Amino acid sequence: MQQRKATGQEPRSSNSCAEKDGPRVITVASGKGGVGKSCLVANLGTLLARRGHRVLLVDCDFGLANLDIMLNVQPSASLEQVLEGSASIHEAVVGVEPNLWLIPSFSGVIEAARGEMASAREKILALFEEFPWEMDFILMDVGAGIQPNVLSLHHPSFETTVVITPEPTSLTDAYGLIKLLKRQSGIGKAGVVVNRVTDGREGVKVFQKLNDVAKRFMDVQLEYLGHWQKDEKITESVLKRKILLDLDEGASSVPSLELLAKRFQTSVRKFESNREKHPVASPLRVGRFMDEPAQLAPGNTARFWRTLLGEVKA
Ligand SMILES: Nc1ncnc2c1ncn2[C@@H]1O[C@H](COP(=O)(O)OP(=O)(O)O)[C@@H](O)[C@H]1O
Ligand SMILES: [Mg+2]
């Protein structure tokens, strides 16, 4: 796909769904880690953006954030800093490409990982409420597990999405997560994406296992959103810090990703906001690293990560 120049001032798309209502806020969660949440958020977000939707990705995997690494962008402030008031939203939002923005988090922030962000949800809700730009989708990568700091990020007005794989541990952990989401946050409905399967038939089969127990033991309504095919190209794309579509548009898992994007495009529930929003204006930085050498001050977090990844000398 041909890349347009990211100016941050693209005209509004005609198929935008934010014109009348607020954005759809979609949380992407899992019981077990490593099931592909961040890959999905990065790739799905990009696909939706390239289909003309305005998409904001929010990395809420406090302590283990990695969307900035996957999307190859340079963060200058983090969500944690915005939530604690030491940075503005303008400083934290990074333009990834036309129609796509990221609010990154910092990895290795122990306070955040320990759960001192337990009140984060209220602050995030307020942030979305005050968010000055129109978005169609806000995709939140909320991290794995059932720790209070993860659970507290969910809200009934968000569309909960749980990612599972065929591994039995992924299913049992998803069950635990969904049960706690119902009990603690009153979330009685969740979408499910089955990742790393051979085809749609396996996806449906894996979903049915989870859905059977959800129906029998929990008063939760699960909706099958689709599958993402198992594909080594996805691992290669992470290694190369590229979106799958940019690595190989013809990769075997692209059609399943496109179907998922189609499914996500169908409106389900909106985040209710009465505030008047403005079309995205220019101050959003374009932060994607190109092939240029890093020109960052020593001690800069972005430089630290690039050093760790062997992209610049220590
Ligand atoms: N559909 C897939 N097929 C093959 N490998 C995948 C797939 N989805 C994800 N992966 C691999 O799994 C790894 C972990 O994914 P990630 O998105 O970081 O998981 P999580 O955010 O849930 O912890 C990725 O680095 C990638 O190599
Ligand atoms: Mg992740």
Tab-separated table of C-alpha atoms and ligand atoms in Angstrom:
chain	number	residue	atom	x	y	z
A	1	MET	CA	0.000	0.000	0.000
A	2	GLN	CA	1.320	3.392	-0.895
A	3	GLN	CA	2.098	5.547	2.116
A	4	ARG	CA	0.791	9.075	2.166
A	5	LYS	CA	2.777	11.773	3.842
A	6	ALA	CA	1.713	12.071	7.483
A	7	THR	CA	0.750	15.669	8.028
A	8	GLY	CA	-1.756	15.272	10.828
A	9	GLN	CA	-4.083	17.471	8.771
A	10	GLU	CA	-5.800	14.938	6.617
A	11	PRO	CA	-9.369	15.819	5.629
A	12	ARG	CA	-12.114	14.016	7.489
A	13	SER	CA	-13.154	10.799	5.859
A	14	SER	CA	-16.701	10.358	4.638
A	15	ASN	CA	-17.072	6.952	6.287
A	16	SER	CA	-16.029	8.339	9.645
A	17	CYS	CA	-18.307	7.177	12.453
A	18	ALA	CA	-17.405	9.920	14.911
A	19	GLU	CA	-19.509	12.570	13.237
A	20	LYS	CA	-22.547	12.166	15.399
A	21	ASP	CA	-21.304	10.216	18.388
A	22	GLY	CA	-18.167	9.811	20.392
A	23	PRO	CA	-15.451	7.348	19.478
A	24	ARG	CA	-15.802	3.644	20.026
A	25	VAL	CA	-13.464	2.766	22.861
A	26	ILE	CA	-12.289	-0.816	22.504
A	27	THR	CA	-10.230	-2.489	25.194
A	28	VAL	CA	-8.052	-5.391	24.094
A	29	ALA	CA	-7.321	-7.726	26.994
A	30	SER	CA	-6.316	-11.298	27.768
A	31	GLY	CA	-5.924	-13.562	30.748
A	32	LYS	CA	-2.607	-14.961	29.556
A	33	GLY	CA	0.225	-12.820	28.239
A	34	GLY	CA	1.830	-13.286	24.834
A	35	VAL	CA	-1.401	-14.129	23.012
A	36	GLY	CA	-0.957	-11.341	20.461
A	37	LYS	CA	-2.853	-8.346	21.911
A	38	SER	CA	-0.269	-5.735	21.052
A	39	CYS	CA	0.327	-7.165	17.563
A	40	LEU	CA	-3.420	-7.109	17.006
A	41	VAL	CA	-3.859	-3.549	18.289
A	42	ALA	CA	-0.979	-2.288	16.112
A	43	ASN	CA	-2.098	-4.092	12.947
A	44	LEU	CA	-5.834	-3.655	13.327
A	45	GLY	CA	-5.389	0.002	14.227
A	46	THR	CA	-3.275	0.568	11.118
A	47	LEU	CA	-5.766	-1.229	8.898
A	48	LEU	CA	-8.694	0.777	10.270
A	49	ALA	CA	-6.703	3.988	9.809
A	50	ARG	CA	-5.898	3.062	6.206
A	51	ARG	CA	-9.590	2.489	5.633
A	52	GLY	CA	-10.199	6.115	6.511
A	53	HIS	CA	-11.053	5.944	10.214
A	54	ARG	CA	-9.331	8.143	12.745
A	55	VAL	CA	-7.709	5.775	15.200
A	56	LEU	CA	-6.003	6.433	18.517
A	57	LEU	CA	-4.022	3.598	20.084
A	58	VAL	CA	-3.478	3.828	23.832
A	59	ASP	CA	-0.812	1.649	25.407
A	60	CYS	CA	-2.172	0.843	28.856
A	61	ASP	CA	0.103	-2.128	29.463
A	62	PHE	CA	1.789	-0.160	32.227
A	63	GLY	CA	5.221	-1.507	32.972
A	64	LEU	CA	5.373	-3.718	29.868
A	65	ALA	CA	4.357	-1.286	27.180
A	66	ASN	CA	5.648	-1.976	23.692
A	67	LEU	CA	3.367	-0.438	21.052
A	68	ASP	CA	5.904	2.327	20.392
A	69	ILE	CA	8.525	-0.337	19.712
A	70	MET	CA	6.206	-2.322	17.435
A	71	LEU	CA	5.077	0.767	15.544
A	72	ASN	CA	8.594	2.130	15.404
A	73	VAL	CA	7.762	5.547	16.779
A	74	GLN	CA	9.626	7.885	19.059
A	75	PRO	CA	7.749	8.708	22.261
A	76	SER	CA	8.593	11.863	24.140
A	77	ALA	CA	6.091	11.581	26.980
A	78	SER	CA	4.057	8.702	28.311
A	79	LEU	CA	0.485	8.047	29.354
A	80	GLU	CA	1.697	7.665	32.933
A	81	GLN	CA	3.104	11.196	32.811
A	82	VAL	CA	-0.167	12.534	31.412
A	83	LEU	CA	-2.139	10.765	34.137
A	84	GLU	CA	0.088	12.107	36.870
A	85	GLY	CA	-0.035	15.576	35.368
A	86	SER	CA	3.636	15.977	34.489
A	87	ALA	CA	3.031	15.994	30.716
A	88	SER	CA	0.236	17.257	28.520
A	89	ILE	CA	-1.750	15.135	26.138
A	90	HIS	CA	-0.252	17.190	23.285
A	91	GLU	CA	3.219	16.117	24.372
A	92	ALA	CA	2.312	12.458	24.637
A	93	VAL	CA	0.335	11.852	21.449
A	94	VAL	CA	2.520	10.650	18.587
A	95	GLY	CA	1.374	10.667	14.979
A	96	VAL	CA	2.208	7.274	13.493
A	97	GLU	CA	0.862	7.779	9.966
A	98	PRO	CA	-2.188	9.518	8.498
A	99	ASN	CA	-5.253	8.829	10.644
A	100	LEU	CA	-3.257	6.899	13.260
A	101	TRP	CA	-1.986	8.182	16.600
A	102	LEU	CA	-0.476	6.566	19.666
A	103	ILE	CA	-0.364	7.489	23.327
A	104	PRO	CA	2.602	5.405	24.469
A	105	SER	CA	3.500	4.148	27.908
A	106	PHE	CA	6.961	3.549	29.260
A	107	SER	CA	8.208	0.067	29.873
A	108	GLY	CA	9.844	-0.786	33.166
A	109	VAL	CA	8.004	1.804	35.250
A	110	ILE	CA	7.751	-0.188	38.448
A	111	GLU	CA	5.222	2.039	40.213
A	112	ALA	CA	2.843	1.629	37.299
A	113	ALA	CA	3.285	-2.113	37.080
A	114	ARG	CA	2.796	-2.521	40.838
A	115	GLY	CA	-0.668	-1.124	40.676
A	116	GLU	CA	-0.212	2.406	41.869
A	117	MET	CA	-2.167	3.339	38.750
A	118	ALA	CA	-5.274	1.752	40.285
A	119	SER	CA	-7.153	4.997	39.824
A	120	ALA	CA	-5.994	5.158	36.218
A	121	ARG	CA	-9.364	4.274	34.763
A	122	GLU	CA	-11.113	7.344	36.139
A	123	LYS	CA	-8.292	9.490	34.869
A	124	ILE	CA	-8.349	7.787	31.482
A	125	LEU	CA	-12.104	8.283	31.269
A	126	ALA	CA	-11.600	11.956	32.011
A	127	LEU	CA	-8.825	12.070	29.431
A	128	PHE	CA	-11.063	10.636	26.720
A	129	GLU	CA	-13.794	13.012	27.787
A	130	GLU	CA	-11.463	15.968	27.387
A	131	PHE	CA	-9.605	14.565	24.410
A	132	PRO	CA	-9.498	17.496	22.049
A	133	TRP	CA	-9.504	15.665	18.731
A	134	GLU	CA	-12.182	13.683	16.962
A	135	MET	CA	-11.494	9.989	16.781
A	136	ASP	CA	-13.550	7.122	15.403
A	137	PHE	CA	-11.787	4.385	17.339
A	138	ILE	CA	-9.765	4.363	20.520
A	139	LEU	CA	-8.027	1.008	20.897
A	140	MET	CA	-6.637	0.360	24.378
A	141	ASP	CA	-3.993	-2.328	24.837
A	142	VAL	CA	-4.728	-3.094	28.476
A	143	GLY	CA	-2.196	-5.819	29.102
A	144	ALA	CA	-2.683	-9.329	30.416
A	145	GLY	CA	-3.809	-10.716	33.727
A	146	ILE	CA	-6.220	-10.061	36.528
A	147	GLN	CA	-4.224	-7.690	38.705
A	148	PRO	CA	-6.236	-4.749	40.061
A	149	ASN	CA	-4.350	-2.230	37.910
A	150	VAL	CA	-5.369	-4.187	34.792
A	151	LEU	CA	-8.952	-4.918	35.841
A	152	SER	CA	-9.533	-1.327	36.869
A	153	LEU	CA	-8.972	-0.151	33.291
A	154	HIS	CA	-12.151	-1.795	32.070
A	155	HIS	CA	-15.481	-0.017	32.000
A	156	PRO	CA	-18.961	-1.071	30.868
A	157	SER	CA	-19.075	1.811	28.380
A	158	PHE	CA	-16.013	0.426	26.605
A	159	GLU	CA	-16.225	-2.502	24.200
A	160	THR	CA	-14.321	-5.301	25.900
A	161	THR	CA	-12.358	-7.565	23.580
A	162	VAL	CA	-10.598	-10.655	24.871
A	163	VAL	CA	-7.850	-12.312	22.831
A	164	ILE	CA	-7.379	-16.051	23.204
A	165	THR	CA	-5.350	-18.759	21.468
A	166	PRO	CA	-6.012	-22.517	21.243
A	167	GLU	CA	-3.708	-23.150	24.240
A	168	PRO	CA	-5.710	-24.490	27.202
A	169	THR	CA	-3.967	-22.035	29.545
A	170	SER	CA	-5.130	-19.129	27.417
A	171	LEU	CA	-8.710	-20.392	27.741
A	172	THR	CA	-8.597	-20.957	31.495
A	173	ASP	CA	-6.962	-17.565	32.061
A	174	ALA	CA	-9.538	-15.883	29.793
A	175	TYR	CA	-12.291	-17.532	31.817
A	176	GLY	CA	-10.801	-16.107	35.026
A	177	LEU	CA	-10.507	-12.649	33.492
A	178	ILE	CA	-14.064	-12.588	32.127
A	179	LYS	CA	-15.458	-13.800	35.445
A	180	LEU	CA	-13.671	-11.041	37.350
A	181	LEU	CA	-14.654	-8.401	34.805
A	182	LYS	CA	-18.270	-9.332	35.376
A	183	ARG	CA	-17.944	-9.426	39.143
A	184	GLN	CA	-15.833	-6.302	39.620
A	185	SER	CA	-16.776	-4.032	36.747
A	186	GLY	CA	-20.236	-5.288	35.782
A	187	ILE	CA	-19.116	-6.159	32.265
A	188	GLY	CA	-21.647	-8.641	30.924
A	189	LYS	CA	-20.640	-8.643	27.276
A	190	ALA	CA	-17.306	-9.196	25.549
A	191	GLY	CA	-16.038	-9.769	22.046
A	192	VAL	CA	-13.537	-12.588	21.497
A	193	VAL	CA	-10.725	-12.806	18.936
A	194	VAL	CA	-9.056	-16.183	18.516
A	195	ASN	CA	-5.427	-15.760	17.518
A	196	ARG	CA	-2.866	-18.193	16.112
A	197	VAL	CA	-5.254	-20.651	14.503
A	198	THR	CA	-5.000	-22.495	11.191
A	199	ASP	CA	-8.334	-21.286	9.865
A	200	GLY	CA	-11.764	-19.953	10.763
A	201	ARG	CA	-13.059	-23.410	11.633
A	202	GLU	CA	-10.475	-23.806	14.355
A	203	GLY	CA	-11.242	-20.254	15.496
A	204	VAL	CA	-14.935	-21.042	15.941
A	205	LYS	CA	-14.129	-24.327	17.718
A	206	VAL	CA	-11.835	-22.619	20.221
A	207	PHE	CA	-14.377	-19.848	20.772
A	208	GLN	CA	-17.132	-22.380	21.417
A	209	LYS	CA	-15.144	-23.977	24.235
A	210	LEU	CA	-14.934	-20.643	26.027
A	211	ASN	CA	-18.499	-19.710	25.166
A	212	ASP	CA	-19.849	-23.004	26.555
A	213	VAL	CA	-18.358	-22.379	29.981
A	214	ALA	CA	-19.288	-18.688	29.848
A	215	LYS	CA	-22.918	-19.653	29.236
A	216	ARG	CA	-22.953	-22.378	31.882
A	217	PHE	CA	-21.026	-20.714	34.698
A	218	MET	CA	-21.094	-16.971	34.073
A	219	ASP	CA	-23.851	-14.628	33.124
A	220	VAL	CA	-21.722	-13.158	30.349
A	221	GLN	CA	-22.554	-12.833	26.691
A	222	LEU	CA	-19.594	-13.548	24.428
A	223	GLU	CA	-19.474	-12.570	20.782
A	224	TYR	CA	-17.120	-14.210	18.278
A	225	LEU	CA	-15.351	-11.435	16.401
A	226	GLY	CA	-13.161	-13.675	14.269
A	227	HIS	CA	-9.742	-15.243	14.097
A	228	TRP	CA	-6.232	-14.213	13.171
A	229	GLN	CA	-4.356	-16.922	11.388
A	230	LYS	CA	-1.086	-18.265	12.740
A	231	ASP	CA	1.661	-16.813	10.577
A	232	GLU	CA	5.423	-16.642	11.063
A	233	LYS	CA	5.373	-13.396	9.080
A	234	ILE	CA	3.809	-11.766	12.165
A	235	THR	CA	6.873	-12.649	14.242
A	236	GLU	CA	9.088	-11.379	11.450
A	237	SER	CA	7.122	-8.121	11.343
A	238	VAL	CA	7.673	-7.627	15.095
A	239	LEU	CA	11.386	-8.342	14.660
A	240	LYS	CA	11.596	-5.822	11.836
A	241	ARG	CA	9.378	-3.325	13.690
A	242	LYS	CA	7.005	-3.136	10.766
A	243	ILE	CA	3.282	-3.558	10.394
A	244	LEU	CA	2.470	-6.894	8.751
A	245	LEU	CA	0.891	-5.159	5.753
A	246	ASP	CA	4.086	-3.200	5.162
A	247	LEU	CA	6.261	-6.289	5.520
A	248	ASP	CA	4.168	-8.442	3.192
A	249	GLU	CA	0.746	-7.387	1.983
A	250	GLY	CA	0.218	-10.884	0.609
A	251	ALA	CA	1.021	-12.724	3.884
A	252	SER	CA	-1.299	-15.661	4.595
A	253	SER	CA	-2.799	-14.057	7.729
A	254	VAL	CA	-3.744	-10.765	6.032
A	255	PRO	CA	-7.217	-11.905	4.847
A	256	SER	CA	-8.178	-12.952	8.398
A	257	LEU	CA	-6.923	-9.593	9.703
A	258	GLU	CA	-8.985	-7.795	7.066
A	259	LEU	CA	-12.082	-9.734	8.096
A	260	LEU	CA	-11.450	-8.782	11.711
A	261	ALA	CA	-11.123	-5.123	10.725
A	262	LYS	CA	-14.437	-5.357	8.888
A	263	ARG	CA	-16.027	-6.815	12.002
A	264	PHE	CA	-14.613	-4.043	14.173
A	265	GLN	CA	-15.959	-1.456	11.748
A	266	THR	CA	-19.510	-2.543	12.490
A	267	SER	CA	-20.630	-0.229	15.205
A	268	VAL	CA	-21.538	-1.806	18.514
A	269	ARG	CA	-21.437	0.687	21.351
A	270	LYS	CA	-20.160	4.221	21.703
A	271	PHE	CA	-18.319	5.974	24.460
A	272	GLU	CA	-20.718	8.655	25.592
A	273	SER	CA	-19.288	12.089	25.459
A	274	ASN	CA	-21.157	15.343	25.116
A	275	ARG	CA	-18.124	17.468	24.596
A	276	GLU	CA	-17.707	19.116	21.265
A	277	LYS	CA	-14.697	17.677	19.479
A	278	HIS	CA	-12.530	19.359	16.908
A	279	PRO	CA	-11.156	17.871	13.741
A	280	VAL	CA	-7.577	16.733	14.311
A	281	ALA	CA	-5.314	19.729	14.013
A	282	SER	CA	-1.632	19.814	13.272
A	283	PRO	CA	0.217	19.898	16.603
A	284	LEU	CA	0.373	16.113	16.675
A	285	ARG	CA	3.952	15.130	16.016
A	286	VAL	CA	4.826	12.602	13.397
A	287	GLY	CA	7.030	10.239	15.302
A	288	ARG	CA	7.779	7.230	13.167
A	289	PHE	CA	11.471	6.471	12.915
A	290	MET	CA	12.584	6.273	9.337
A	291	ASP	CA	15.987	4.832	8.522
A	292	GLU	CA	17.826	7.857	9.801
A	293	PRO	CA	20.317	7.462	12.642
A	294	ALA	CA	18.893	8.400	16.037
A	295	GLN	CA	19.675	12.008	16.946
A	296	LEU	CA	18.579	11.802	20.530
A	297	ALA	CA	20.185	12.997	23.708
A	298	PRO	CA	21.838	10.312	25.849
A	299	GLY	CA	19.524	9.235	28.608
A	300	ASN	CA	16.489	9.724	26.408
A	301	THR	CA	14.143	6.765	26.828
A	302	ALA	CA	13.742	6.293	23.090
A	303	ARG	CA	17.518	6.171	22.700
A	304	PHE	CA	17.699	3.662	25.525
A	305	TRP	CA	15.350	1.309	23.707
A	306	ARG	CA	17.056	1.764	20.391
A	307	THR	CA	20.361	0.953	22.094
A	308	LEU	CA	18.842	-2.153	23.666
A	309	LEU	CA	17.579	-3.208	20.265
A	310	GLY	CA	21.033	-2.673	18.786
A	311	GLU	CA	19.935	0.166	16.527
A	312	VAL	CA	22.348	2.691	17.998
A	313	LYS	CA	25.654	2.234	19.818
A	314	ALA	CA	25.567	2.458	23.616
B	1	LIG	N1	-1.185	-14.826	14.574
B	1	LIG	C1	0.074	-14.998	14.986
B	1	LIG	N2	0.865	-15.939	14.399
B	1	LIG	C2	2.125	-16.139	14.792
B	1	LIG	N3	2.728	-15.452	15.766
B	1	LIG	C3	2.006	-14.486	16.387
B	1	LIG	C4	0.660	-14.204	16.046
B	1	LIG	N4	0.218	-13.213	16.846
B	1	LIG	C5	1.242	-12.877	17.644
B	1	LIG	N5	2.325	-13.635	17.395
B	1	LIG	C6	3.631	-13.629	18.072
B	1	LIG	O1	3.392	-13.554	19.464
B	1	LIG	C7	4.266	-12.613	20.053
B	1	LIG	C8	3.597	-11.993	21.244
B	1	LIG	O2	2.585	-11.123	20.783
B	1	LIG	P1	2.173	-9.800	21.578
B	1	LIG	O3	1.253	-9.055	20.691
B	1	LIG	O4	3.369	-9.093	22.089
B	1	LIG	O5	1.384	-10.463	22.793
B	1	LIG	P2	0.693	-9.770	24.042
B	1	LIG	O6	0.573	-8.311	23.743
B	1	LIG	O7	-0.635	-10.437	24.175
B	1	LIG	O8	1.574	-10.048	25.212
B	1	LIG	C9	4.595	-11.630	18.932
B	1	LIG	O9	5.852	-11.043	19.137
B	1	LIG	C10	4.521	-12.459	17.697
B	1	LIG	O10	5.816	-12.973	17.416
B	2	MG	MG	1.413	-6.682	24.778
